[in-house]
PDB file of C-alpha atoms in Angstrom:
ATOM      1  CA  MET U   1       0.000   0.000   0.000  1.00  0.00           C
ATOM      2  CA  LYS U   2       1.304   3.459  -0.945  1.00  0.00           C
ATOM      3  CA  ALA U   3       1.856   5.806   1.968  1.00  0.00           C
ATOM      4  CA  ALA U   4      -0.458   8.793   2.031  1.00  0.00           C
ATOM      5  CA  THR U   5       1.135  12.089   1.152  1.00  0.00           C
ATOM      6  CA  ILE U   6       0.972  15.127   3.397  1.00  0.00           C
ATOM      7  CA  ALA U   7      -1.301  16.803   0.885  1.00  0.00           C
ATOM      8  CA  GLU U   8      -3.661  13.840   0.990  1.00  0.00           C
ATOM      9  CA  LEU U   9      -3.761  13.756   4.759  1.00  0.00           C
ATOM     10  CA  GLY U  10      -4.112  17.520   5.107  1.00  0.00           C
ATOM     11  CA  SER U  11      -1.380  19.596   6.650  1.00  0.00           C
ATOM     12  CA  PRO U  12      -2.215  21.341   9.944  1.00  0.00           C
ATOM     13  CA  VAL U  13       0.522  23.867   9.153  1.00  0.00           C
ATOM     14  CA  VAL U  14      -0.991  24.707   5.779  1.00  0.00           C
ATOM     15  CA  ASP U  15      -4.505  24.813   7.241  1.00  0.00           C
ATOM     16  CA  ASP U  16      -3.400  27.116  10.074  1.00  0.00           C
ATOM     17  CA  SER U  17      -1.602  29.375   7.613  1.00  0.00           C
ATOM     18  CA  ALA U  18      -4.673  29.670   5.407  1.00  0.00           C
ATOM     19  CA  TRP U  19      -6.866  30.388   8.423  1.00  0.00           C
ATOM     20  CA  LEU U  20      -4.446  33.083   9.652  1.00  0.00           C
ATOM     21  CA  ARG U  21      -4.367  34.762   6.253  1.00  0.00           C
ATOM     22  CA  LEU U  22      -8.153  34.809   6.159  1.00  0.00           C
ATOM     23  CA  ARG U  23      -8.339  36.161   9.705  1.00  0.00           C
ATOM     24  CA  VAL U  24      -5.799  38.893   8.956  1.00  0.00           C
ATOM     25  CA  LYS U  25      -7.803  39.906   5.871  1.00  0.00           C
ATOM     26  CA  GLU U  26     -11.014  40.053   7.927  1.00  0.00           C
ATOM     27  CA  LEU U  27      -9.322  42.213  10.571  1.00  0.00           C
ATOM     28  CA  GLU U  28      -7.909  44.548   7.913  1.00  0.00           C
ATOM     29  CA  GLU U  29     -11.375  44.947   6.372  1.00  0.00           C
ATOM     30  CA  GLN U  30     -12.907  45.615   9.789  1.00  0.00           C
ATOM     31  CA  HIS U  31     -10.214  48.206  10.511  1.00  0.00           C
ATOM     32  CA  LEU U  32     -10.798  49.957   7.179  1.00  0.00           C
ATOM     33  CA  THR U  33     -14.568  49.968   7.708  1.00  0.00           C
ATOM     34  CA  PHE U  34     -14.157  51.381  11.203  1.00  0.00           C
ATOM     35  CA  ARG U  35     -11.716  54.054   9.999  1.00  0.00           C
ATOM     36  CA  ASN U  36     -14.048  55.092   7.174  1.00  0.00           C
ATOM     37  CA  SER U  37     -16.934  55.287   9.630  1.00  0.00           C
ATOM     38  CA  LEU U  38     -14.896  57.553  11.896  1.00  0.00           C
ATOM     39  CA  ILE U  39     -13.990  59.782   8.952  1.00  0.00           C
ATOM     40  CA  CYS U  40     -17.663  60.085   7.989  1.00  0.00           C
ATOM     41  CA  GLY U  41     -18.470  60.769  11.622  1.00  0.00           C
ATOM     42  CA  PHE U  42     -15.966  63.609  11.758  1.00  0.00           C
ATOM     43  CA  ASN U  43     -17.502  65.085   8.620  1.00  0.00           C
ATOM     44  CA  GLN U  44     -20.884  64.939  10.351  1.00  0.00           C
ATOM     45  CA  LEU U  45     -19.319  66.825  13.254  1.00  0.00           C
ATOM     46  CA  LEU U  46     -18.385  69.568  10.796  1.00  0.00           C
ATOM     47  CA  ASP U  47     -22.014  69.656   9.650  1.00  0.00           C
ATOM     48  CA  LEU U  48     -23.149  70.031  13.246  1.00  0.00           C
ATOM     49  CA  LYS U  49     -20.563  72.746  13.867  1.00  0.00           C
ATOM     50  CA  ASP U  50     -21.446  74.624  10.673  1.00  0.00           C
ATOM     51  CA  ILE U  51     -23.560  73.076   7.909  1.00  0.00           C
ATOM     52  CA  SER U  52     -21.801  75.163   5.252  1.00  0.00           C
ATOM     53  CA  THR U  53     -18.407  73.833   6.374  1.00  0.00           C
ATOM     54  CA  GLY U  54     -19.510  70.212   6.180  1.00  0.00           C
ATOM     55  CA  VAL U  55     -21.097  70.548   2.735  1.00  0.00           C
ATOM     56  CA  HIS U  56     -18.079  72.586   1.599  1.00  0.00           C
ATOM     57  CA  SER U  57     -15.728  69.761   2.610  1.00  0.00           C
ATOM     58  CA  THR U  58     -17.772  67.132   0.763  1.00  0.00           C
ATOM     59  CA  ARG U  59     -17.564  69.173  -2.458  1.00  0.00           C
ATOM     60  CA  LEU U  60     -13.842  69.628  -1.998  1.00  0.00           C
ATOM     61  CA  ALA U  61     -13.250  65.884  -1.645  1.00  0.00           C
ATOM     62  CA  GLU U  62     -14.814  65.280  -5.069  1.00  0.00           C
ATOM     63  CA  TRP U  63     -13.001  68.192  -6.728  1.00  0.00           C
ATOM     64  CA  ALA U  64      -9.660  67.247  -5.178  1.00  0.00           C
ATOM     65  CA  ILE U  65      -9.789  63.755  -6.660  1.00  0.00           C
ATOM     66  CA  ARG U  66     -10.628  65.141 -10.112  1.00  0.00           C
ATOM     67  CA  VAL U  67      -7.747  67.617  -9.978  1.00  0.00           C
ATOM     68  CA  ALA U  68      -5.374  64.974  -8.585  1.00  0.00           C
ATOM     69  CA  ARG U  69      -6.121  62.678 -11.520  1.00  0.00           C
ATOM     70  CA  LYS U  70      -5.439  65.514 -13.960  1.00  0.00           C
ATOM     71  CA  LEU U  71      -2.072  66.052 -12.272  1.00  0.00           C
ATOM     72  CA  ASN U  72      -1.262  62.323 -12.490  1.00  0.00           C
ATOM     73  CA  ILE U  73      -1.284  61.586  -8.781  1.00  0.00           C
ATOM     74  CA  PRO U  74      -1.301  57.743  -8.519  1.00  0.00           C
ATOM     75  CA  GLU U  75      -4.675  56.098  -8.029  1.00  0.00           C
ATOM     76  CA  ASP U  76      -3.468  54.298  -4.922  1.00  0.00           C
ATOM     77  CA  HIS U  77      -2.839  57.684  -3.263  1.00  0.00           C
ATOM     78  CA  LEU U  78      -6.263  59.171  -3.979  1.00  0.00           C
ATOM     79  CA  TYR U  79      -7.642  57.961  -0.650  1.00  0.00           C
ATOM     80  CA  GLN U  80      -5.163  60.250   1.124  1.00  0.00           C
ATOM     81  CA  VAL U  81      -6.225  63.090  -1.202  1.00  0.00           C
ATOM     82  CA  GLU U  82      -9.915  62.490  -0.482  1.00  0.00           C
ATOM     83  CA  VAL U  83      -9.471  62.382   3.288  1.00  0.00           C
ATOM     84  CA  ALA U  84      -7.267  65.498   3.302  1.00  0.00           C
ATOM     85  CA  ALA U  85      -9.846  67.447   1.310  1.00  0.00           C
ATOM     86  CA  LEU U  86     -12.791  66.101   3.296  1.00  0.00           C
ATOM     87  CA  LEU U  87     -11.316  66.806   6.740  1.00  0.00           C
ATOM     88  CA  HIS U  88      -8.906  69.695   6.114  1.00  0.00           C
ATOM     89  CA  ASP U  89     -11.130  71.892   8.289  1.00  0.00           C
ATOM     90  CA  ILE U  90     -11.858  69.381  11.072  1.00  0.00           C
ATOM     91  CA  GLY U  91      -9.676  71.515  13.353  1.00  0.00           C
ATOM     92  CA  LYS U  92     -12.349  74.215  13.254  1.00  0.00           C
ATOM     93  CA  ILE U  93     -14.236  72.268  15.905  1.00  0.00           C
ATOM     94  CA  GLY U  94     -11.625  73.761  18.244  1.00  0.00           C
ATOM     95  CA  VAL U  95     -12.496  77.341  17.245  1.00  0.00           C
ATOM     96  CA  PRO U  96     -15.383  79.044  19.076  1.00  0.00           C
ATOM     97  CA  ASP U  97     -18.522  79.751  17.026  1.00  0.00           C
ATOM     98  CA  ALA U  98     -18.343  83.402  18.057  1.00  0.00           C
ATOM     99  CA  ILE U  99     -15.133  83.669  16.026  1.00  0.00           C
ATOM    100  CA  LEU U 100     -16.067  81.397  13.120  1.00  0.00           C
ATOM    101  CA  LYS U 101     -19.371  83.200  12.525  1.00  0.00           C
ATOM    102  CA  LYS U 102     -18.324  86.700  13.483  1.00  0.00           C
ATOM    103  CA  GLN U 103     -19.708  89.211  10.992  1.00  0.00           C
ATOM    104  CA  GLY U 104     -17.282  92.022  11.774  1.00  0.00           C
ATOM    105  CA  PRO U 105     -13.479  92.157  11.459  1.00  0.00           C
ATOM    106  CA  LEU U 106     -11.489  89.716  13.586  1.00  0.00           C
ATOM    107  CA  THR U 107      -9.164  91.007  16.271  1.00  0.00           C
ATOM    108  CA  PRO U 108      -5.475  89.941  16.032  1.00  0.00           C
ATOM    109  CA  ASP U 109      -6.041  87.405  18.817  1.00  0.00           C
ATOM    110  CA  GLU U 110      -9.120  85.989  17.069  1.00  0.00           C
ATOM    111  CA  ARG U 111      -7.259  85.764  13.760  1.00  0.00           C
ATOM    112  CA  ALA U 112      -4.352  84.003  15.483  1.00  0.00           C
ATOM    113  CA  LEU U 113      -6.757  81.457  16.964  1.00  0.00           C
ATOM    114  CA  ILE U 114      -8.571  80.697  13.723  1.00  0.00           C
ATOM    115  CA  ASN U 115      -5.207  80.360  11.982  1.00  0.00           C
ATOM    116  CA  ARG U 116      -4.465  77.457  14.318  1.00  0.00           C
ATOM    117  CA  HIS U 117      -7.147  75.271  12.767  1.00  0.00           C
ATOM    118  CA  PRO U 118      -4.788  73.500  10.293  1.00  0.00           C
ATOM    119  CA  GLU U 119      -2.636  72.458  13.248  1.00  0.00           C
ATOM    120  CA  TYR U 120      -5.731  71.207  15.059  1.00  0.00           C
ATOM    121  CA  SER U 121      -6.704  69.237  11.923  1.00  0.00           C
ATOM    122  CA  TRP U 122      -3.229  67.688  11.777  1.00  0.00           C
ATOM    123  CA  SER U 123      -3.306  66.774  15.465  1.00  0.00           C
ATOM    124  CA  ILE U 124      -6.559  64.852  14.905  1.00  0.00           C
ATOM    125  CA  LEU U 125      -5.798  63.133  11.594  1.00  0.00           C
ATOM    126  CA  ARG U 126      -2.295  62.020  12.557  1.00  0.00           C
ATOM    127  CA  LEU U 127      -3.855  59.772  15.216  1.00  0.00           C
ATOM    128  CA  PHE U 128      -5.380  57.586  12.475  1.00  0.00           C
ATOM    129  CA  PRO U 129      -2.967  54.811  11.439  1.00  0.00           C
ATOM    130  CA  GLY U 130      -2.306  55.126   7.723  1.00  0.00           C
ATOM    131  CA  LEU U 131      -3.409  58.767   7.437  1.00  0.00           C
ATOM    132  CA  GLU U 132      -0.039  60.371   8.116  1.00  0.00           C
ATOM    133  CA  ASP U 133       0.089  61.816   4.580  1.00  0.00           C
ATOM    134  CA  ALA U 134      -3.461  63.169   4.750  1.00  0.00           C
ATOM    135  CA  SER U 135      -2.682  64.821   8.092  1.00  0.00           C
ATOM    136  CA  LEU U 136       0.299  66.660   6.573  1.00  0.00           C
ATOM    137  CA  TYR U 137      -1.761  67.778   3.570  1.00  0.00           C
ATOM    138  CA  ALA U 138      -4.382  69.222   5.924  1.00  0.00           C
ATOM    139  CA  LEU U 139      -1.665  70.892   8.004  1.00  0.00           C
ATOM    140  CA  HIS U 140      -0.294  72.822   5.025  1.00  0.00           C
ATOM    141  CA  HIS U 141      -3.454  73.750   3.090  1.00  0.00           C
ATOM    142  CA  HIS U 142      -3.069  77.442   4.020  1.00  0.00           C
ATOM    143  CA  GLU U 143       0.549  77.776   2.898  1.00  0.00           C
ATOM    144  CA  ASN U 144       1.239  80.236   0.038  1.00  0.00           C
ATOM    145  CA  LEU U 145       3.680  79.751  -2.811  1.00  0.00           C
ATOM    146  CA  ASP U 146       5.590  82.902  -1.819  1.00  0.00           C
ATOM    147  CA  GLY U 147       6.031  81.733   1.774  1.00  0.00           C
ATOM    148  CA  THR U 148       3.536  84.132   3.342  1.00  0.00           C
ATOM    149  CA  GLY U 149       1.070  81.414   4.414  1.00  0.00           C
ATOM    150  CA  TYR U 150       0.752  79.454   7.636  1.00  0.00           C
ATOM    151  CA  PRO U 151       1.526  77.543   9.807  1.00  0.00           C
ATOM    152  CA  ALA U 152       5.083  76.854   8.563  1.00  0.00           C
ATOM    153  CA  GLY U 153       5.685  79.523   5.904  1.00  0.00           C
ATOM    154  CA  LEU U 154       6.587  76.893   3.287  1.00  0.00           C
ATOM    155  CA  LYS U 155       7.386  77.979  -0.277  1.00  0.00           C
ATOM    156  CA  GLU U 156       6.677  76.548  -3.719  1.00  0.00           C
ATOM    157  CA  THR U 157       7.474  72.817  -3.929  1.00  0.00           C
ATOM    158  CA  GLU U 158       8.133  72.684  -0.176  1.00  0.00           C
ATOM    159  CA  ILE U 159       4.340  72.673   0.020  1.00  0.00           C
ATOM    160  CA  PRO U 160       2.938  69.188  -0.712  1.00  0.00           C
ATOM    161  CA  LEU U 161       1.124  69.052  -4.064  1.00  0.00           C
ATOM    162  CA  VAL U 162      -2.088  67.831  -2.421  1.00  0.00           C
ATOM    163  CA  SER U 163      -1.980  70.791  -0.020  1.00  0.00           C
ATOM    164  CA  ARG U 164      -1.645  73.089  -3.040  1.00  0.00           C
ATOM    165  CA  ILE U 165      -4.688  71.410  -4.591  1.00  0.00           C
ATOM    166  CA  VAL U 166      -6.770  71.823  -1.431  1.00  0.00           C
ATOM    167  CA  SER U 167      -5.642  75.458  -1.174  1.00  0.00           C
ATOM    168  CA  VAL U 168      -6.987  76.319  -4.638  1.00  0.00           C
ATOM    169  CA  ILE U 169     -10.310  74.515  -4.443  1.00  0.00           C
ATOM    170  CA  ASP U 170     -10.834  75.648  -0.849  1.00  0.00           C
ATOM    171  CA  ALA U 171     -10.352  79.282  -1.838  1.00  0.00           C
ATOM    172  CA  TYR U 172     -12.641  79.004  -4.860  1.00  0.00           C
ATOM    173  CA  ASP U 173     -15.483  77.383  -2.938  1.00  0.00           C
ATOM    174  CA  ALA U 174     -15.138  79.900  -0.116  1.00  0.00           C
ATOM    175  CA  MET U 175     -15.335  82.770  -2.614  1.00  0.00           C
ATOM    176  CA  VAL U 176     -18.443  81.578  -4.472  1.00  0.00           C
ATOM    177  CA  SER U 177     -20.364  80.365  -1.405  1.00  0.00           C
ATOM    178  CA  ASN U 178     -22.798  82.527   0.515  1.00  0.00           C
ATOM    179  CA  ARG U 179     -21.969  83.068   4.167  1.00  0.00           C
ATOM    180  CA  CYS U 180     -23.993  84.548   7.011  1.00  0.00           C
ATOM    181  CA  TYR U 181     -21.803  87.676   6.827  1.00  0.00           C
ATOM    182  CA  ARG U 182     -21.500  88.095   3.018  1.00  0.00           C
ATOM    183  CA  LYS U 183     -22.829  87.053  -0.400  1.00  0.00           C
ATOM    184  CA  GLY U 184     -20.747  84.741  -2.560  1.00  0.00           C
ATOM    185  CA  LEU U 185     -18.820  86.077  -5.557  1.00  0.00           C
ATOM    186  CA  PRO U 186     -19.763  85.255  -9.170  1.00  0.00           C
ATOM    187  CA  HIS U 187     -17.885  82.310 -10.660  1.00  0.00           C
ATOM    188  CA  THR U 188     -16.024  84.491 -13.153  1.00  0.00           C
ATOM    189  CA  GLU U 189     -14.751  86.825 -10.434  1.00  0.00           C
ATOM    190  CA  ALA U 190     -13.586  83.895  -8.293  1.00  0.00           C
ATOM    191  CA  VAL U 191     -11.667  82.441 -11.246  1.00  0.00           C
ATOM    192  CA  ARG U 192     -10.150  85.861 -11.979  1.00  0.00           C
ATOM    193  CA  ARG U 193      -8.885  86.089  -8.407  1.00  0.00           C
ATOM    194  CA  LEU U 194      -7.422  82.581  -8.560  1.00  0.00           C
ATOM    195  CA  CYS U 195      -5.528  83.491 -11.735  1.00  0.00           C
ATOM    196  CA  GLU U 196      -4.438  86.848 -10.331  1.00  0.00           C
ATOM    197  CA  SER U 197      -2.964  85.194  -7.240  1.00  0.00           C
ATOM    198  CA  SER U 198      -1.273  82.352  -9.125  1.00  0.00           C
ATOM    199  CA  GLY U 199       2.458  82.296  -8.487  1.00  0.00           C
ATOM    200  CA  THR U 200       2.132  84.097  -5.163  1.00  0.00           C
ATOM    201  CA  GLN U 201      -0.660  82.386  -3.236  1.00  0.00           C
ATOM    202  CA  PHE U 202      -1.695  79.579  -5.586  1.00  0.00           C
ATOM    203  CA  ASP U 203       0.052  77.042  -7.805  1.00  0.00           C
ATOM    204  CA  LEU U 204      -0.636  77.994 -11.447  1.00  0.00           C
ATOM    205  CA  GLN U 205      -0.607  74.366 -12.615  1.00  0.00           C
ATOM    206  CA  VAL U 206      -3.261  73.468 -10.037  1.00  0.00           C
ATOM    207  CA  VAL U 207      -5.369  76.521 -10.938  1.00  0.00           C
ATOM    208  CA  GLN U 208      -5.254  75.600 -14.632  1.00  0.00           C
ATOM    209  CA  ALA U 209      -6.249  72.015 -13.856  1.00  0.00           C
ATOM    210  CA  PHE U 210      -9.142  73.166 -11.660  1.00  0.00           C
ATOM    211  CA  ILE U 211     -10.670  75.899 -13.855  1.00  0.00           C
ATOM    212  CA  PRO U 212     -12.429  73.467 -16.288  1.00  0.00           C
ATOM    213  CA  ILE U 213     -13.894  71.649 -13.285  1.00  0.00           C
ATOM    214  CA  ALA U 214     -15.087  74.944 -11.811  1.00  0.00           C
ATOM    215  CA  GLU U 215     -16.628  75.848 -15.186  1.00  0.00           C
ATOM    216  CA  GLN U 216     -18.571  72.584 -15.210  1.00  0.00           C
ATOM    217  CA  GLU U 217     -19.804  73.213 -11.673  1.00  0.00           C
ATOM    218  CA  ALA U 218     -20.877  76.758 -12.554  1.00  0.00           C
ATOM    219  CA  ASP U 219     -22.669  75.575 -15.704  1.00  0.00           C
ATOM    220  CA  ALA U 220     -24.528  72.965 -13.657  1.00  0.00           C
ATOM    221  CA  VAL U 221     -25.666  75.634 -11.187  1.00  0.00           C
ATOM    222  CA  PHE U 222     -26.797  77.956 -13.963  1.00  0.00           C
ATOM    223  CA  ALA U 223     -28.548  75.109 -15.789  1.00  0.00           C
ATOM    224  CA  ALA U 224     -30.520  74.343 -12.645  1.00  0.00           C
ATOM    225  CA  ALA U 225     -31.511  78.008 -12.545  1.00  0.00           C
ATOM    226  CA  GLY U 226     -32.585  77.950 -16.197  1.00  0.00           C
ATOM    227  CA  THR U 227     -29.710  79.955 -17.680  1.00  0.00           C
ATOM    228  CA  SER U 228     -26.012  79.455 -18.514  1.00  0.00           C
ATOM    229  CA  ALA U 229     -22.685  80.722 -17.237  1.00  0.00           C
ATOM    230  CA  GLU U 230     -21.983  82.320 -20.613  1.00  0.00           C
ATOM    231  CA  ALA U 231     -25.339  84.129 -20.705  1.00  0.00           C
ATOM    232  CA  ALA U 232     -24.708  85.503 -17.233  1.00  0.00           C
ATOM    233  CA  LEU U 233     -21.534  87.321 -18.275  1.00  0.00           C
TER     234      LEU U 233
END
């Protein structure tokens, strides 16, 4: 009689290895699901803090991915881009409403406090395993190309590309959106200001990649209103 092979008998080592691989995969999926749920929860916190901020961040996440693809950022890095854009303002939960929604000019102390929000965002996001890149992108989304931004005064390519993307789309959406203390600017004026500040505040390459996306968004808004962006000029 021929002796049975290990394969025929079934190897406990192989079986254990397969079970461990399956268990590790299950744990990784559970971790990812939990992390995504926390990210969505934080975005809901922004909605509760200020509905315009939460909706603003959701728009930015979509725009950031579209711009990132145009600039050839690898697909496997787009999750970091999405999270950075979605939660770049999460640090604003540490800024009092009286300052965030103040209709008059901010005092120097109030301005200094609100300018801390990127650091607050970084301090939250860096606690998520695997989101170290996204936390840095959020930290630097208010840097300017000429070094006059905050919190680190970085210049040009010292500023991460994703931070430069968030900076442009963040500024555009802030300009065209209505706030409790002012009316939003027309699309064409917001684009003019982006172009005017390219090379000093904004990255020209990012601005040029974003403008067609902004045009599509503006056309969609005008179409819903029964007109067109071109007719409104």
